[in-house]
PDB file of C-alpha atoms and ligand atoms in Angstrom:
ATOM      1  CA  MET F 244       9.788  -9.853  33.376  1.00 74.00           C
ATOM      2  CA  SER F 245       9.234 -10.309  29.661  1.00 86.00           C
ATOM      3  CA  ARG F 246       6.348  -8.584  27.935  1.00 94.00           C
ATOM      4  CA  ALA F 247       4.475  -8.542  24.645  1.00 96.00           C
ATOM      5  CA  LEU F 248       3.423  -5.439  22.758  1.00 98.00           C
ATOM      6  CA  VAL F 249       0.641  -5.182  20.157  1.00 98.00           C
ATOM      7  CA  VAL F 250       0.838  -2.147  17.849  1.00 98.00           C
ATOM      8  CA  TYR F 251      -1.997  -1.466  15.426  1.00 99.00           C
ATOM      9  CA  GLU F 252      -3.374   0.972  12.885  1.00 98.00           C
ATOM     10  CA  SER F 253      -7.144   1.110  12.428  1.00 98.00           C
ATOM     11  CA  VAL F 254      -9.382   3.512  10.520  1.00 98.00           C
ATOM     12  CA  PHE F 255     -12.852   2.188  11.433  1.00 98.00           C
ATOM     13  CA  GLY F 256     -12.053   0.248  14.618  1.00 98.00           C
ATOM     14  CA  ASP F 257     -11.908  -3.322  13.311  1.00 98.00           C
ATOM     15  CA  ALA F 258      -8.129  -3.798  13.422  1.00 98.00           C
ATOM     16  CA  ARG F 259      -8.194  -2.115  16.851  1.00 98.00           C
ATOM     17  CA  ALA F 260     -10.745  -4.693  18.068  1.00 98.00           C
ATOM     18  CA  ILE F 261      -8.563  -7.495  16.684  1.00 98.00           C
ATOM     19  CA  ALA F 262      -5.456  -6.000  18.336  1.00 99.00           C
ATOM     20  CA  HIS F 263      -7.234  -5.963  21.716  1.00 98.00           C
ATOM     21  CA  ALA F 264      -8.506  -9.532  21.227  1.00 98.00           C
ATOM     22  CA  VAL F 265      -4.986 -10.739  20.362  1.00 98.00           C
ATOM     23  CA  ALA F 266      -3.706  -8.929  23.467  1.00 98.00           C
ATOM     24  CA  ASP F 267      -6.415 -10.660  25.557  1.00 98.00           C
ATOM     25  CA  GLY F 268      -5.208 -14.026  24.289  1.00 97.00           C
ATOM     26  CA  LEU F 269      -1.570 -13.173  24.907  1.00 97.00           C
ATOM     27  CA  SER F 270      -2.386 -11.910  28.411  1.00 96.00           C
ATOM     28  CA  THR F 271      -3.280 -15.437  29.518  1.00 93.00           C
ATOM     29  CA  SER F 272       0.454 -15.988  29.974  1.00 91.00           C
ATOM     30  CA  VAL F 273       2.435 -12.861  29.050  1.00 94.00           C
ATOM     31  CA  GLN F 274       1.996  -9.314  30.304  1.00 96.00           C
ATOM     32  CA  THR F 275       0.784  -7.501  27.200  1.00 97.00           C
ATOM     33  CA  ASP F 276       0.295  -3.871  26.231  1.00 98.00           C
ATOM     34  CA  VAL F 277      -1.650  -2.693  23.211  1.00 98.00           C
ATOM     35  CA  VAL F 278      -1.191   0.689  21.579  1.00 98.00           C
ATOM     36  CA  SER F 279      -1.994   2.445  18.304  1.00 98.00           C
ATOM     37  CA  ALA F 280       0.908   3.174  15.968  1.00 98.00           C
ATOM     38  CA  SER F 281       0.360   6.913  16.426  1.00 97.00           C
ATOM     39  CA  GLU F 282       0.977   6.513  20.169  1.00 97.00           C
ATOM     40  CA  ALA F 283       3.567   3.739  20.045  1.00 98.00           C
ATOM     41  CA  PRO F 284       7.030   4.476  21.458  1.00 98.00           C
ATOM     42  CA  ALA F 285       9.879   5.301  19.059  1.00 98.00           C
ATOM     43  CA  GLU F 286      12.037   2.803  20.926  1.00 98.00           C
ATOM     44  CA  ILE F 287      10.901  -0.587  22.254  1.00 97.00           C
ATOM     45  CA  ASP F 288      12.029  -1.574  25.758  1.00 94.00           C
ATOM     46  CA  GLY F 289      14.396  -4.518  26.109  1.00 93.00           C
ATOM     47  CA  ASP F 290      11.896  -6.555  28.139  1.00 93.00           C
ATOM     48  CA  VAL F 291       9.523  -6.808  25.141  1.00 95.00           C
ATOM     49  CA  ARG F 292       9.984 -10.335  23.779  1.00 93.00           C
ATOM     50  CA  LEU F 293       7.178 -10.367  21.244  1.00 96.00           C
ATOM     51  CA  LEU F 294       5.947  -7.565  19.025  1.00 97.00           C
ATOM     52  CA  VAL F 295       2.636  -8.119  17.197  1.00 98.00           C
ATOM     53  CA  VAL F 296       1.652  -5.562  14.556  1.00 98.00           C
ATOM     54  CA  GLY F 297      -1.423  -5.257  12.392  1.00 98.00           C
ATOM     55  CA  GLY F 298      -3.782  -3.042  10.441  1.00 98.00           C
ATOM     56  CA  PRO F 299      -6.162  -2.960   7.510  1.00 97.00           C
ATOM     57  CA  ASN F 300      -5.529  -3.755   3.858  1.00 96.00           C
ATOM     58  CA  HIS F 301      -5.819  -0.565   1.810  1.00 95.00           C
ATOM     59  CA  ALA F 302      -5.612  -0.828  -1.991  1.00 92.00           C
ATOM     60  CA  LEU F 303      -3.882  -4.224  -1.755  1.00 88.00           C
ATOM     61  CA  GLY F 304      -1.318  -3.025   0.760  1.00 94.00           C
ATOM     62  CA  MET F 305      -0.729  -1.273   4.052  1.00 97.00           C
ATOM     63  CA  PRO F 306      -2.430   2.101   4.582  1.00 98.00           C
ATOM     64  CA  ARG F 307      -0.402   4.996   3.256  1.00 98.00           C
ATOM     65  CA  PRO F 308      -1.122   8.742   3.069  1.00 98.00           C
ATOM     66  CA  THR F 309      -3.069   8.541  -0.217  1.00 98.00           C
ATOM     67  CA  THR F 310      -5.289   5.635   0.916  1.00 97.00           C
ATOM     68  CA  ARG F 311      -5.921   7.292   4.294  1.00 98.00           C
ATOM     69  CA  GLU F 312      -6.963  10.458   2.426  1.00 98.00           C
ATOM     70  CA  GLY F 313      -9.195   8.234   0.287  1.00 98.00           C
ATOM     71  CA  ALA F 314     -10.785   6.798   3.429  1.00 98.00           C
ATOM     72  CA  VAL F 315     -11.508  10.352   4.657  1.00 98.00           C
ATOM     73  CA  LYS F 316     -12.958  11.540   1.333  1.00 98.00           C
ATOM     74  CA  GLN F 317     -14.833   8.395   0.291  1.00 97.00           C
ATOM     75  CA  TYR F 318     -15.974   7.008   3.624  1.00 97.00           C
ATOM     76  CA  GLY F 319     -15.951   9.999   5.987  1.00 97.00           C
ATOM     77  CA  ALA F 320     -13.194   8.525   8.151  1.00 97.00           C
ATOM     78  CA  VAL F 321     -11.686  10.748  10.829  1.00 97.00           C
ATOM     79  CA  ILE F 322      -7.890  10.538  10.674  1.00 97.00           C
ATOM     80  CA  PRO F 323      -6.077  13.337  12.530  1.00 96.00           C
ATOM     81  CA  ASP F 324      -2.777  12.789  10.664  1.00 97.00           C
ATOM     82  CA  THR F 325      -2.937  10.930   7.339  1.00 98.00           C
ATOM     83  CA  GLY F 326       0.870  10.967   7.167  1.00 97.00           C
ATOM     84  CA  ALA F 327       1.361   8.755  10.233  1.00 97.00           C
ATOM     85  CA  GLY F 328       0.488   5.113  10.778  1.00 98.00           C
ATOM     86  CA  LEU F 329       1.876   1.620  11.165  1.00 98.00           C
ATOM     87  CA  HIS F 330       4.025   1.714   8.011  1.00 98.00           C
ATOM     88  CA  GLU F 331       5.660   4.977   9.043  1.00 98.00           C
ATOM     89  CA  TRP F 332       6.178   3.727  12.632  1.00 98.00           C
ATOM     90  CA  LEU F 333       7.778   0.479  11.469  1.00 98.00           C
ATOM     91  CA  GLU F 334      10.152   2.444   9.224  1.00 98.00           C
ATOM     92  CA  THR F 335      11.650   4.321  12.156  1.00 98.00           C
ATOM     93  CA  VAL F 336      11.125   2.239  15.309  1.00 98.00           C
ATOM     94  CA  ARG F 337      14.214   1.157  17.241  1.00 98.00           C
ATOM     95  CA  LEU F 338      13.957  -2.414  18.515  1.00 97.00           C
ATOM     96  CA  PRO F 339      15.862  -4.016  21.413  1.00 93.00           C
ATOM     97  CA  ARG F 340      19.496  -4.657  20.446  1.00 88.00           C
ATOM     98  CA  ASP F 341      19.372  -8.306  21.453  1.00 86.00           C
ATOM     99  CA  GLY F 342      16.396  -8.949  19.214  1.00 88.00           C
ATOM    100  CA  VAL F 343      12.645  -9.294  19.404  1.00 93.00           C
ATOM    101  CA  SER F 344      10.297 -11.844  17.885  1.00 94.00           C
ATOM    102  CA  ALA F 345       7.326 -10.687  15.900  1.00 96.00           C
ATOM    103  CA  ALA F 346       4.065 -11.622  14.205  1.00 97.00           C
ATOM    104  CA  ALA F 347       1.819  -9.700  11.806  1.00 98.00           C
ATOM    105  CA  PHE F 348      -1.910  -9.566  11.083  1.00 97.00           C
ATOM    106  CA  ASP F 349      -4.217  -7.659   8.793  1.00 97.00           C
ATOM    107  CA  THR F 350      -7.930  -7.047   8.337  1.00 96.00           C
ATOM    108  CA  ARG F 351      -9.535  -7.288   4.920  1.00 94.00           C
ATOM    109  CA  GLY F 352     -12.788  -7.370   3.036  1.00 90.00           C
ATOM    110  CA  SER F 353     -14.569 -10.695   2.794  1.00 82.00           C
ATOM    111  CA  GLY F 354     -16.497  -9.940  -0.403  1.00 74.00           C
ATOM    112  CA  HIS F 355     -13.928 -10.952  -3.007  1.00 67.00           C
ATOM    113  CA  PRO F 356     -12.577 -14.449  -2.347  1.00 64.00           C
ATOM    114  CA  MET F 357      -9.740 -14.127  -4.879  1.00 65.00           C
ATOM    115  CA  LEU F 358      -8.737 -10.680  -3.596  1.00 62.00           C
ATOM    116  CA  SER F 359      -8.982 -11.898  -0.012  1.00 59.00           C
ATOM    117  CA  LYS F 360      -6.386 -14.563  -0.717  1.00 65.00           C
ATOM    118  CA  MET F 361      -3.848 -11.910  -1.651  1.00 69.00           C
ATOM    119  CA  ASP F 362      -1.600 -11.194   1.232  1.00 68.00           C
ATOM    120  CA  HIS F 363      -0.201  -7.732   0.845  1.00 88.00           C
ATOM    121  CA  ALA F 364      -0.617  -5.732   4.056  1.00 96.00           C
ATOM    122  CA  ALA F 365       0.601  -8.472   6.399  1.00 96.00           C
ATOM    123  CA  ARG F 366       3.386  -9.384   3.975  1.00 95.00           C
ATOM    124  CA  THR F 367       4.624  -5.781   3.914  1.00 97.00           C
ATOM    125  CA  GLU F 368       4.346  -5.614   7.711  1.00 98.00           C
ATOM    126  CA  GLU F 369       6.575  -8.711   7.893  1.00 97.00           C
ATOM    127  CA  LYS F 370       9.107  -7.140   5.509  1.00 97.00           C
ATOM    128  CA  LEU F 371       9.230  -3.964   7.597  1.00 98.00           C
ATOM    129  CA  LEU F 372       9.541  -5.998  10.823  1.00 98.00           C
ATOM    130  CA  HIS F 373      12.435  -7.910   9.311  1.00 97.00           C
ATOM    131  CA  ARG F 374      14.082  -4.698   8.090  1.00 97.00           C
ATOM    132  CA  ALA F 375      13.750  -3.196  11.602  1.00 97.00           C
ATOM    133  CA  GLY F 376      15.601  -6.211  12.996  1.00 96.00           C
ATOM    134  CA  ALA F 377      12.736  -8.329  14.343  1.00 96.00           C
ATOM    135  CA  GLN F 378      12.517 -12.064  13.842  1.00 94.00           C
ATOM    136  CA  VAL F 379       9.136 -13.069  12.431  1.00 95.00           C
ATOM    137  CA  GLY F 380       8.368 -16.201  14.427  1.00 92.00           C
ATOM    138  CA  ALA F 381       4.837 -17.190  13.400  1.00 94.00           C
ATOM    139  CA  PRO F 382       2.792 -17.083  10.187  1.00 94.00           C
ATOM    140  CA  ALA F 383       0.702 -13.955   9.627  1.00 95.00           C
ATOM    141  CA  GLU F 384      -3.022 -14.100  10.352  1.00 95.00           C
ATOM    142  CA  HIS F 385      -5.843 -12.422   8.400  1.00 94.00           C
ATOM    143  CA  PHE F 386      -9.174 -11.292   9.806  1.00 96.00           C
ATOM    144  CA  PHE F 387     -12.270 -10.476   7.777  1.00 94.00           C
ATOM    145  CA  VAL F 388     -14.671  -7.546   7.857  1.00 96.00           C
ATOM    146  CA  ALA F 389     -18.173  -7.723   6.391  1.00 95.00           C
ATOM    147  CA  ASP F 390     -17.862  -4.308   4.736  1.00 95.00           C
ATOM    148  CA  THR F 391     -15.361  -1.456   4.372  1.00 95.00           C
ATOM    149  CA  LYS F 392     -16.405   0.184   7.648  1.00 96.00           C
ATOM    150  CA  GLY F 393     -16.897  -3.158   9.396  1.00 96.00           C
ATOM    151  CA  PRO F 394     -18.191  -4.890  11.331  1.00 98.00           C
ATOM    152  CA  LEU F 395     -15.857  -7.826  11.720  1.00 98.00           C
ATOM    153  CA  VAL F 396     -17.269 -11.086  10.434  1.00 97.00           C
ATOM    154  CA  GLU F 397     -18.797 -13.080  13.313  1.00 97.00           C
ATOM    155  CA  GLY F 398     -16.275 -15.110  15.245  1.00 98.00           C
ATOM    156  CA  GLU F 399     -13.203 -13.136  14.154  1.00 98.00           C
ATOM    157  CA  GLU F 400     -12.533 -11.645  17.608  1.00 98.00           C
ATOM    158  CA  ASP F 401     -12.670 -15.142  19.135  1.00 98.00           C
ATOM    159  CA  ARG F 402     -10.290 -16.360  16.435  1.00 98.00           C
ATOM    160  CA  ALA F 403      -7.954 -13.440  17.253  1.00 98.00           C
ATOM    161  CA  ARG F 404      -8.075 -14.348  20.970  1.00 98.00           C
ATOM    162  CA  ARG F 405      -7.150 -17.942  20.116  1.00 98.00           C
ATOM    163  CA  TRP F 406      -4.311 -16.743  17.877  1.00 98.00           C
ATOM    164  CA  GLY F 407      -3.055 -14.594  20.776  1.00 98.00           C
ATOM    165  CA  ARG F 408      -3.101 -17.635  23.073  1.00 97.00           C
ATOM    166  CA  THR F 409      -1.155 -19.624  20.467  1.00 96.00           C
ATOM    167  CA  LEU F 410       1.431 -16.852  20.216  1.00 96.00           C
ATOM    168  CA  ALA F 411       1.686 -16.813  24.021  1.00 92.00           C
ATOM    169  CA  GLU F 412       2.327 -20.562  24.069  1.00 84.00           C
ATOM    170  CA  LEU F 413       5.004 -20.142  21.430  1.00 76.00           C
ATOM    171  CA  VAL F 414       6.655 -17.440  23.540  1.00 76.00           C
ATOM    172  CA  ALA F 415       6.502 -19.704  26.592  1.00 76.00           C
ATOM    173  CA  SER F 416       8.007 -22.653  24.732  1.00 68.00           C
ATOM    174  CA  SER F 417      10.657 -20.337  23.266  1.00 53.00           C
ATOM    175  CA  SER F 418       9.759 -21.204  19.679  1.00 47.00           C
ATOM    176  CA  VAL F 419       9.026 -17.526  19.511  1.00 49.00           C
ATOM    177  CA  GLY F 420      11.154 -15.281  21.661  1.00 48.00           C
ATOM    178  CA  ARG F 421      14.746 -15.410  22.684  1.00 52.00           C
TER     179      ARG F 421
HETATM  180  C1  LIG M 182      -9.103   3.322   0.988  1.00 84.43           C
HETATM  181  C2  LIG M 182      -9.442   1.874   1.269  1.00 84.43           C
HETATM  182  C3  LIG M 182      -8.935   0.864   0.467  1.00 84.43           C
HETATM  183  C4  LIG M 182      -9.251  -0.478   0.741  1.00 84.43           C
HETATM  184  N1  LIG M 182      -8.693  -1.469  -0.019  1.00 84.43           N
HETATM  185  C5  LIG M 182      -8.917  -2.782   0.301  1.00 84.43           C
HETATM  186  C6  LIG M 182      -8.271  -3.844  -0.408  1.00 84.43           C
HETATM  187  O1  LIG M 182      -7.508  -3.615  -1.354  1.00 84.43           O
HETATM  188  N2  LIG M 182      -8.519  -5.128  -0.033  1.00 84.43           N
HETATM  189  C7  LIG M 182      -9.362  -5.423   1.000  1.00 84.43           C
HETATM  190  O2  LIG M 182      -9.540  -6.600   1.306  1.00 84.43           O
HETATM  191  N3  LIG M 182      -9.974  -4.435   1.705  1.00 84.43           N
HETATM  192  C8  LIG M 182      -9.774  -3.136   1.381  1.00 84.43           C
HETATM  193  N4  LIG M 182     -10.388  -2.138   2.098  1.00 84.43           N
HETATM  194  C9  LIG M 182     -11.256  -2.509   3.217  1.00 84.43           C
HETATM  195  C10 LIG M 182     -10.423  -2.503   4.491  1.00 84.43           C
HETATM  196  O3  LIG M 182      -9.612  -3.635   4.553  1.00 84.43           O
HETATM  197  C11 LIG M 182     -11.329  -2.378   5.699  1.00 84.43           C
HETATM  198  O4  LIG M 182     -11.845  -1.069   5.692  1.00 84.43           O
HETATM  199  C12 LIG M 182     -10.513  -2.616   6.965  1.00 84.43           C
HETATM  200  O5  LIG M 182     -10.056  -3.934   7.026  1.00 84.43           O
HETATM  201  C13 LIG M 182     -11.314  -2.296   8.186  1.00 84.43           C
HETATM  202  O6  LIG M 182     -10.388  -2.215   9.236  1.00 84.43           O
HETATM  203  P1  LIG M 182     -10.369  -0.940  10.192  1.00 84.43           P
HETATM  204  O7  LIG M 182     -11.764  -0.835  10.741  1.00 84.43           O
HETATM  205  O8  LIG M 182      -9.389  -1.259  11.263  1.00 84.43           O
HETATM  206  O9  LIG M 182      -9.982   0.268   9.402  1.00 84.43           O
HETATM  207  C14 LIG M 182     -10.098  -0.804   1.833  1.00 84.43           C
HETATM  208  C15 LIG M 182     -10.602   0.239   2.636  1.00 84.43           C
HETATM  209  C16 LIG M 182     -10.292   1.557   2.373  1.00 84.43           C
HETATM  210  C17 LIG M 182     -10.830   2.644   3.261  1.00 84.43           C
END
């Protein structure tokens, strides 16, 4: 049976909440697992048809060691290993040989409309997915937080659930998936 896998990085819990909401939406028609990048497998099983990845925007991009250290120093975040996250996982993950479809999301601040329009974390996630051999089959989605440490803007988890359902329909209709 085919499955979907959602892999996330989250410092303050917002991207984790979005990842679980997306998984809820996907679960309406596809068996879906959700896991943090630090616990994600180094090799993805062949029955995974759709891989969804996502995490926060940090300094106009994906989190990296320096921005994670910044989150610890500036905002008191607890990050056991600032050298490991979604970027690092995507650089080394081995995907099924016969291909996997993928979609990316990010979370971002809602306070700066111009900045919010910039699309760096999800765009880099898509590049890394492509480099790993995945086929990006749906446009990236962006979810807003009210402040650096959250919470998510009202309605964003519902929007993530709907996006998950849309991705599930795409898998079912084979627009996404092989
Ligand atoms: C070090 C750091 C840098 C950040 N840089 C940006 C940024 O460039 N653009 C933005 O929209 N949000 C930025 N933020 C806010 C994060 O996007 C926000 O903390 C995140 O989306 C919350 O998700 P999380 O709870 O899963 O960590 C930054 C946050 C931190 C800690």
